[in-house]
Short mmCIF file of N, CA and C in Angstrom, two decimals:
data_model
loop_
_atom_site.label_atom_id
_atom_site.label_comp_id
_atom_site.label_asym_id
_atom_site.label_seq_id
_atom_site.Cartn_x
_atom_site.Cartn_y
_atom_site.Cartn_z
N SER A 84 87.36 45.68 144.08
CA SER A 84 87.12 45.19 142.74
C SER A 84 87.35 46.31 141.72
N VAL A 85 87.57 45.91 140.49
CA VAL A 85 87.76 46.86 139.42
C VAL A 85 86.53 47.76 139.27
N LEU A 86 85.38 47.16 139.39
CA LEU A 86 84.12 47.93 139.29
C LEU A 86 84.03 49.00 140.36
N TYR A 87 84.32 48.66 141.57
CA TYR A 87 84.27 49.64 142.68
C TYR A 87 85.30 50.74 142.41
N GLU A 88 86.48 50.38 141.99
CA GLU A 88 87.56 51.33 141.72
C GLU A 88 87.15 52.31 140.58
N ALA A 89 86.32 51.83 139.68
CA ALA A 89 85.83 52.71 138.59
C ALA A 89 85.09 53.90 139.12
N PHE A 90 84.47 53.77 140.30
CA PHE A 90 83.76 54.85 140.94
C PHE A 90 84.67 55.62 141.91
N ALA A 91 85.65 54.95 142.50
CA ALA A 91 86.43 55.51 143.58
C ALA A 91 87.65 56.32 143.11
N ARG A 92 87.95 56.30 141.81
CA ARG A 92 89.11 57.04 141.31
C ARG A 92 88.62 58.13 140.34
N PRO A 93 89.04 59.37 140.54
CA PRO A 93 88.56 60.46 139.67
C PRO A 93 88.95 60.23 138.20
N GLY A 94 90.12 59.78 137.96
CA GLY A 94 90.52 59.55 136.57
C GLY A 94 89.72 58.50 135.87
N ALA A 95 89.24 57.53 136.63
CA ALA A 95 88.41 56.47 136.08
C ALA A 95 87.08 57.02 135.69
N ILE A 96 86.44 57.79 136.58
CA ILE A 96 85.13 58.35 136.28
C ILE A 96 85.19 59.24 135.04
N GLU A 97 86.25 60.00 134.91
CA GLU A 97 86.41 60.86 133.71
C GLU A 97 86.39 60.02 132.43
N ARG A 98 86.88 58.82 132.49
CA ARG A 98 86.95 57.97 131.31
C ARG A 98 85.61 57.33 130.93
N TRP A 99 84.83 56.88 131.90
CA TRP A 99 83.64 56.11 131.54
C TRP A 99 82.31 56.84 131.75
N MET A 100 82.24 57.83 132.61
CA MET A 100 80.96 58.48 132.90
C MET A 100 80.39 59.29 131.74
N PRO A 101 81.20 60.04 130.99
CA PRO A 101 80.62 60.85 129.93
C PRO A 101 79.94 60.01 128.85
N PRO A 102 78.68 60.32 128.54
CA PRO A 102 78.03 59.58 127.45
C PRO A 102 78.64 59.89 126.12
N GLU A 103 78.27 59.12 125.15
CA GLU A 103 78.79 59.31 123.78
C GLU A 103 78.60 60.77 123.35
N GLY A 104 79.67 61.35 122.74
CA GLY A 104 79.59 62.70 122.27
C GLY A 104 80.08 63.74 123.30
N MET A 105 80.54 63.26 124.46
CA MET A 105 81.02 64.19 125.51
C MET A 105 82.32 63.69 126.11
N SER A 106 83.06 64.63 126.71
CA SER A 106 84.26 64.29 127.46
C SER A 106 84.06 64.77 128.88
N GLY A 107 84.84 64.24 129.80
CA GLY A 107 84.67 64.61 131.22
C GLY A 107 85.93 65.19 131.83
N GLU A 108 85.72 66.12 132.78
CA GLU A 108 86.81 66.69 133.53
C GLU A 108 86.39 66.78 134.99
N MET A 109 87.16 66.15 135.88
CA MET A 109 86.86 66.17 137.31
C MET A 109 87.40 67.46 137.89
N LEU A 110 86.53 68.21 138.57
CA LEU A 110 86.91 69.49 139.14
C LEU A 110 87.20 69.37 140.64
N GLU A 111 86.42 68.53 141.32
CA GLU A 111 86.62 68.26 142.74
C GLU A 111 86.28 66.78 142.96
N PHE A 112 86.93 66.15 143.98
CA PHE A 112 86.68 64.73 144.20
C PHE A 112 86.94 64.33 145.63
N ASP A 113 85.91 63.85 146.33
CA ASP A 113 86.01 63.38 147.67
C ASP A 113 85.05 62.19 147.80
N PHE A 114 85.54 60.99 147.44
CA PHE A 114 84.71 59.81 147.38
C PHE A 114 84.59 59.14 148.73
N ARG A 115 83.48 59.41 149.40
CA ARG A 115 83.17 58.85 150.71
C ARG A 115 81.74 59.21 151.00
N PRO A 116 81.05 58.46 151.90
CA PRO A 116 79.71 58.87 152.26
C PRO A 116 79.78 60.29 152.87
N GLY A 117 78.93 61.16 152.36
CA GLY A 117 78.95 62.56 152.81
C GLY A 117 79.89 63.40 151.97
N GLY A 118 80.69 62.77 151.10
CA GLY A 118 81.58 63.49 150.19
C GLY A 118 80.86 63.90 148.93
N HIS A 119 81.63 64.35 147.97
CA HIS A 119 81.04 64.79 146.70
C HIS A 119 82.11 64.79 145.61
N TYR A 120 81.63 64.90 144.39
CA TYR A 120 82.53 65.30 143.32
C TYR A 120 81.80 66.27 142.38
N ARG A 121 82.61 67.09 141.74
CA ARG A 121 82.07 68.07 140.77
C ARG A 121 82.71 67.74 139.42
N MET A 122 81.88 67.57 138.42
CA MET A 122 82.38 67.14 137.13
C MET A 122 81.84 68.03 136.04
N ARG A 123 82.69 68.32 135.07
CA ARG A 123 82.29 69.09 133.89
C ARG A 123 82.26 68.13 132.69
N LEU A 124 81.12 68.10 132.02
CA LEU A 124 80.98 67.31 130.79
C LEU A 124 80.96 68.31 129.65
N ARG A 125 81.81 68.06 128.64
CA ARG A 125 81.91 68.97 127.49
C ARG A 125 81.46 68.24 126.20
N TYR A 126 80.58 68.90 125.47
CA TYR A 126 80.13 68.36 124.18
C TYR A 126 81.32 68.40 123.20
N LEU A 127 81.57 67.29 122.53
CA LEU A 127 82.69 67.21 121.58
C LEU A 127 82.39 67.96 120.30
N ASP A 128 81.14 68.04 119.90
CA ASP A 128 80.74 68.75 118.70
C ASP A 128 79.95 70.00 119.09
N PRO A 129 80.59 71.17 119.03
CA PRO A 129 79.89 72.42 119.48
C PRO A 129 78.58 72.65 118.70
N GLN A 130 78.49 72.13 117.46
CA GLN A 130 77.27 72.32 116.67
C GLN A 130 76.08 71.55 117.28
N GLN A 131 76.38 70.45 117.99
CA GLN A 131 75.31 69.64 118.59
C GLN A 131 75.11 69.97 120.07
N ALA A 132 75.84 70.92 120.58
CA ALA A 132 75.83 71.21 122.02
C ALA A 132 74.54 71.87 122.43
N GLN A 133 74.01 71.43 123.54
CA GLN A 133 72.84 72.02 124.23
C GLN A 133 73.16 72.01 125.72
N GLY A 134 74.26 72.65 126.07
CA GLY A 134 74.75 72.61 127.45
C GLY A 134 73.75 73.21 128.44
N LYS A 135 73.81 72.67 129.66
CA LYS A 135 72.99 73.17 130.75
C LYS A 135 73.68 74.30 131.49
N THR A 136 75.05 74.26 131.56
CA THR A 136 75.80 75.24 132.33
C THR A 136 76.33 76.35 131.45
N THR A 137 76.96 76.00 130.34
CA THR A 137 77.36 76.96 129.32
C THR A 137 76.84 76.39 127.97
N ALA A 138 77.14 77.07 126.87
CA ALA A 138 76.65 76.61 125.58
C ALA A 138 77.11 75.20 125.25
N ASP A 139 78.32 74.80 125.72
CA ASP A 139 78.83 73.49 125.35
C ASP A 139 79.26 72.63 126.54
N THR A 140 78.80 72.98 127.77
CA THR A 140 79.15 72.15 128.93
C THR A 140 77.94 71.93 129.82
N ASP A 141 78.02 70.81 130.53
CA ASP A 141 77.14 70.50 131.67
C ASP A 141 78.04 70.36 132.89
N GLU A 142 77.76 71.06 133.94
CA GLU A 142 78.54 70.88 135.17
C GLU A 142 77.56 70.39 136.25
N ALA A 143 78.01 69.37 136.98
CA ALA A 143 77.15 68.78 137.99
C ALA A 143 77.90 68.62 139.32
N LEU A 144 77.18 68.83 140.39
CA LEU A 144 77.66 68.52 141.74
C LEU A 144 77.00 67.22 142.12
N VAL A 145 77.83 66.24 142.42
CA VAL A 145 77.33 64.89 142.78
C VAL A 145 77.66 64.64 144.24
N ARG A 146 76.65 64.65 145.09
CA ARG A 146 76.86 64.36 146.50
C ARG A 146 76.70 62.87 146.70
N ILE A 147 77.62 62.26 147.47
CA ILE A 147 77.60 60.83 147.69
C ILE A 147 76.88 60.61 149.02
N THR A 148 75.70 60.00 148.93
CA THR A 148 74.87 59.85 150.14
C THR A 148 75.07 58.50 150.79
N GLU A 149 75.46 57.46 150.02
CA GLU A 149 75.66 56.14 150.57
C GLU A 149 76.65 55.35 149.73
N ILE A 150 77.50 54.62 150.42
CA ILE A 150 78.43 53.67 149.74
C ILE A 150 78.40 52.35 150.50
N VAL A 151 78.00 51.31 149.81
CA VAL A 151 78.13 49.95 150.34
C VAL A 151 79.07 49.27 149.35
N PRO A 152 80.37 49.17 149.70
CA PRO A 152 81.36 48.68 148.71
C PRO A 152 80.92 47.40 148.03
N ASN A 153 81.06 47.39 146.70
CA ASN A 153 80.77 46.28 145.82
C ASN A 153 79.28 45.88 145.81
N GLU A 154 78.43 46.76 146.37
CA GLU A 154 77.00 46.47 146.40
C GLU A 154 76.15 47.61 145.89
N ARG A 155 76.41 48.86 146.40
CA ARG A 155 75.53 49.98 146.03
C ARG A 155 76.25 51.31 146.28
N ILE A 156 75.97 52.25 145.38
CA ILE A 156 76.41 53.64 145.56
C ILE A 156 75.20 54.52 145.24
N VAL A 157 74.86 55.40 146.19
CA VAL A 157 73.73 56.31 146.00
C VAL A 157 74.23 57.76 145.97
N THR A 158 73.76 58.50 144.97
CA THR A 158 74.18 59.88 144.79
C THR A 158 72.99 60.80 144.67
N SER A 159 73.27 62.08 144.87
CA SER A 159 72.31 63.17 144.62
C SER A 159 72.99 64.15 143.68
N VAL A 160 72.41 64.31 142.49
CA VAL A 160 73.04 65.11 141.43
C VAL A 160 72.28 66.42 141.24
N THR A 161 73.03 67.52 141.24
CA THR A 161 72.47 68.83 140.95
C THR A 161 73.23 69.43 139.79
N PHE A 162 72.52 69.77 138.70
CA PHE A 162 73.13 70.41 137.56
C PHE A 162 73.25 71.92 137.83
N GLU A 163 74.36 72.51 137.44
CA GLU A 163 74.53 73.93 137.55
C GLU A 163 73.99 74.57 136.29
N SER A 164 72.85 75.27 136.44
CA SER A 164 72.18 75.86 135.28
C SER A 164 71.32 77.02 135.71
N ASP A 165 71.22 78.01 134.85
CA ASP A 165 70.29 79.12 135.08
C ASP A 165 68.89 78.79 134.59
N ASP A 166 68.73 77.65 133.91
CA ASP A 166 67.48 77.23 133.36
C ASP A 166 66.73 76.40 134.41
N SER A 167 65.58 76.86 134.83
CA SER A 167 64.84 76.17 135.88
C SER A 167 64.41 74.75 135.49
N ARG A 168 64.38 74.43 134.17
CA ARG A 168 63.98 73.09 133.76
C ARG A 168 64.99 72.06 134.21
N PHE A 169 66.21 72.50 134.57
CA PHE A 169 67.24 71.58 135.02
C PHE A 169 67.48 71.66 136.53
N ALA A 170 66.57 72.34 137.22
CA ALA A 170 66.75 72.54 138.68
C ALA A 170 66.33 71.26 139.43
N GLY A 171 66.73 71.23 140.68
CA GLY A 171 66.37 70.11 141.54
C GLY A 171 67.49 69.10 141.67
N GLU A 172 67.26 68.18 142.59
CA GLU A 172 68.25 67.12 142.83
C GLU A 172 67.74 65.81 142.24
N MET A 173 68.58 65.18 141.47
CA MET A 173 68.26 63.90 140.90
C MET A 173 68.98 62.80 141.72
N LYS A 174 68.23 61.84 142.18
CA LYS A 174 68.82 60.74 142.95
C LYS A 174 69.24 59.62 141.99
N GLY A 175 70.47 59.16 142.18
CA GLY A 175 70.98 58.05 141.37
C GLY A 175 71.40 56.89 142.26
N THR A 176 70.94 55.71 141.96
CA THR A 176 71.31 54.53 142.70
C THR A 176 71.96 53.53 141.77
N TRP A 177 73.20 53.25 142.02
CA TRP A 177 74.00 52.29 141.23
C TRP A 177 74.05 51.01 142.06
N SER A 178 73.53 49.91 141.55
CA SER A 178 73.50 48.63 142.28
C SER A 178 74.34 47.59 141.51
N PHE A 179 75.07 46.78 142.26
CA PHE A 179 75.96 45.79 141.71
C PHE A 179 75.57 44.41 142.23
N THR A 180 75.24 43.50 141.32
CA THR A 180 74.82 42.16 141.71
C THR A 180 75.68 41.13 141.05
N PRO A 181 76.42 40.30 141.83
CA PRO A 181 77.26 39.26 141.23
C PRO A 181 76.42 38.30 140.42
N THR A 182 76.94 37.89 139.26
CA THR A 182 76.34 36.88 138.43
C THR A 182 77.36 35.77 138.12
N ALA A 183 76.96 34.75 137.47
CA ALA A 183 77.88 33.63 137.14
C ALA A 183 79.05 34.11 136.27
N ASP A 184 78.81 35.09 135.41
CA ASP A 184 79.87 35.50 134.50
C ASP A 184 80.28 36.96 134.67
N GLY A 185 80.07 37.52 135.86
CA GLY A 185 80.50 38.91 136.06
C GLY A 185 79.64 39.60 137.12
N THR A 186 79.28 40.83 136.82
CA THR A 186 78.47 41.64 137.74
C THR A 186 77.41 42.38 136.93
N LEU A 187 76.17 42.30 137.36
CA LEU A 187 75.08 43.08 136.79
C LEU A 187 75.11 44.45 137.42
N VAL A 188 75.18 45.49 136.59
CA VAL A 188 75.14 46.86 137.11
C VAL A 188 73.79 47.44 136.70
N GLU A 189 73.08 47.94 137.68
CA GLU A 189 71.80 48.59 137.42
C GLU A 189 71.88 50.03 137.95
N VAL A 190 71.31 50.96 137.21
CA VAL A 190 71.26 52.34 137.67
C VAL A 190 69.80 52.78 137.62
N ARG A 191 69.36 53.41 138.68
CA ARG A 191 68.03 53.94 138.78
C ARG A 191 68.12 55.46 139.07
N ALA A 192 67.45 56.24 138.27
CA ALA A 192 67.42 57.69 138.45
C ALA A 192 66.06 58.13 138.85
N GLU A 193 65.96 58.96 139.88
CA GLU A 193 64.68 59.46 140.34
C GLU A 193 64.74 61.00 140.34
N ASN A 194 63.60 61.61 140.08
CA ASN A 194 63.50 63.08 140.07
C ASN A 194 64.39 63.70 139.00
N VAL A 195 64.37 63.09 137.81
CA VAL A 195 65.14 63.60 136.67
C VAL A 195 64.56 64.99 136.29
N PRO A 196 65.38 66.01 136.15
CA PRO A 196 64.86 67.33 135.79
C PRO A 196 64.03 67.27 134.52
N GLU A 197 62.95 68.05 134.48
CA GLU A 197 62.04 68.01 133.34
C GLU A 197 62.68 68.45 132.05
N GLY A 198 63.80 69.18 132.10
CA GLY A 198 64.48 69.61 130.89
C GLY A 198 65.22 68.50 130.19
N ILE A 199 65.35 67.34 130.83
CA ILE A 199 66.01 66.19 130.22
C ILE A 199 64.92 65.21 129.79
N SER A 200 64.76 65.02 128.49
CA SER A 200 63.71 64.12 128.01
C SER A 200 64.01 62.69 128.43
N PRO A 201 62.96 61.90 128.64
CA PRO A 201 63.19 60.48 129.00
C PRO A 201 64.04 59.75 127.96
N GLU A 202 63.83 60.08 126.67
CA GLU A 202 64.59 59.43 125.63
C GLU A 202 66.07 59.79 125.69
N ASP A 203 66.36 61.07 125.88
CA ASP A 203 67.76 61.49 126.00
C ASP A 203 68.40 60.93 127.26
N HIS A 204 67.67 60.89 128.36
CA HIS A 204 68.23 60.35 129.60
C HIS A 204 68.51 58.87 129.45
N ASP A 205 67.59 58.13 128.84
CA ASP A 205 67.78 56.69 128.66
C ASP A 205 69.00 56.45 127.75
N ALA A 206 69.11 57.21 126.65
CA ALA A 206 70.26 57.03 125.74
C ALA A 206 71.56 57.37 126.45
N GLY A 207 71.58 58.42 127.25
CA GLY A 207 72.78 58.76 127.98
C GLY A 207 73.20 57.72 128.98
N LEU A 208 72.22 57.16 129.74
CA LEU A 208 72.54 56.10 130.67
C LEU A 208 73.05 54.84 130.01
N ARG A 209 72.41 54.47 128.88
CA ARG A 209 72.87 53.28 128.13
C ARG A 209 74.29 53.47 127.66
N SER A 210 74.62 54.66 127.18
CA SER A 210 75.96 54.95 126.71
C SER A 210 76.97 54.88 127.85
N THR A 211 76.58 55.48 128.98
CA THR A 211 77.47 55.44 130.16
C THR A 211 77.69 54.02 130.65
N LEU A 212 76.63 53.21 130.69
CA LEU A 212 76.77 51.82 131.12
C LEU A 212 77.67 51.04 130.18
N ALA A 213 77.54 51.27 128.88
CA ALA A 213 78.42 50.61 127.87
C ALA A 213 79.86 51.05 128.10
N ASN A 214 80.08 52.33 128.39
CA ASN A 214 81.44 52.84 128.66
C ASN A 214 82.01 52.16 129.89
N LEU A 215 81.17 52.02 130.93
CA LEU A 215 81.60 51.40 132.19
C LEU A 215 82.00 49.93 131.94
N ALA A 216 81.20 49.21 131.16
CA ALA A 216 81.51 47.82 130.86
C ALA A 216 82.86 47.71 130.12
N ARG A 217 83.08 48.58 129.13
CA ARG A 217 84.38 48.57 128.41
C ARG A 217 85.50 48.90 129.36
N PHE A 218 85.32 49.90 130.20
CA PHE A 218 86.37 50.28 131.14
C PHE A 218 86.72 49.12 132.04
N VAL A 219 85.75 48.47 132.63
CA VAL A 219 86.00 47.36 133.56
C VAL A 219 86.70 46.21 132.83
N GLU A 220 86.27 45.92 131.61
CA GLU A 220 86.90 44.85 130.83
C GLU A 220 88.37 45.17 130.55
N GLN A 221 88.66 46.44 130.22
CA GLN A 221 90.03 46.83 129.92
C GLN A 221 90.90 46.83 131.17
N GLU A 222 90.34 47.21 132.30
CA GLU A 222 91.11 47.33 133.55
C GLU A 222 91.23 46.04 134.34
N SER A 223 90.37 45.06 134.00
CA SER A 223 90.39 43.79 134.76
C SER A 223 91.65 43.03 134.49
N PRO A 224 92.21 42.39 135.52
CA PRO A 224 93.39 41.55 135.31
C PRO A 224 93.12 40.42 134.33
N LEU A 225 91.86 40.03 134.22
CA LEU A 225 91.50 38.97 133.28
C LEU A 225 91.22 39.51 131.88
N GLY A 226 91.02 40.81 131.76
CA GLY A 226 90.65 41.42 130.49
C GLY A 226 91.80 41.66 129.65
#
């Protein structure tokens, strides 16, 4: 499905994963259970940047712990940062449920680093989900 391909292609993830105000660059990509990808997110406005890895970037290692095609993708995300507030592994579960008019995508994040406020995390996820919806609509043969 187009939705599954949005996760399985590095160029696709670069387009929809970065939340508003950021761009993405895939550094490594091995999409399979036990695989991983490494992505750099860059703030578009250096004046607004509060990067975790450098002044204007966030770099994350995303380990893929489970893939059930067209149903669920589970990841473990580690941000590269010298700041202990961003330490630890964040678990992300992306679930896909067919509906009458498409697919419901739900994302659940657990163990979010304390340096990321709940408000900022929620806004980032909402932005990413909106980007994913636009991407799927544009890439769909029906779109």
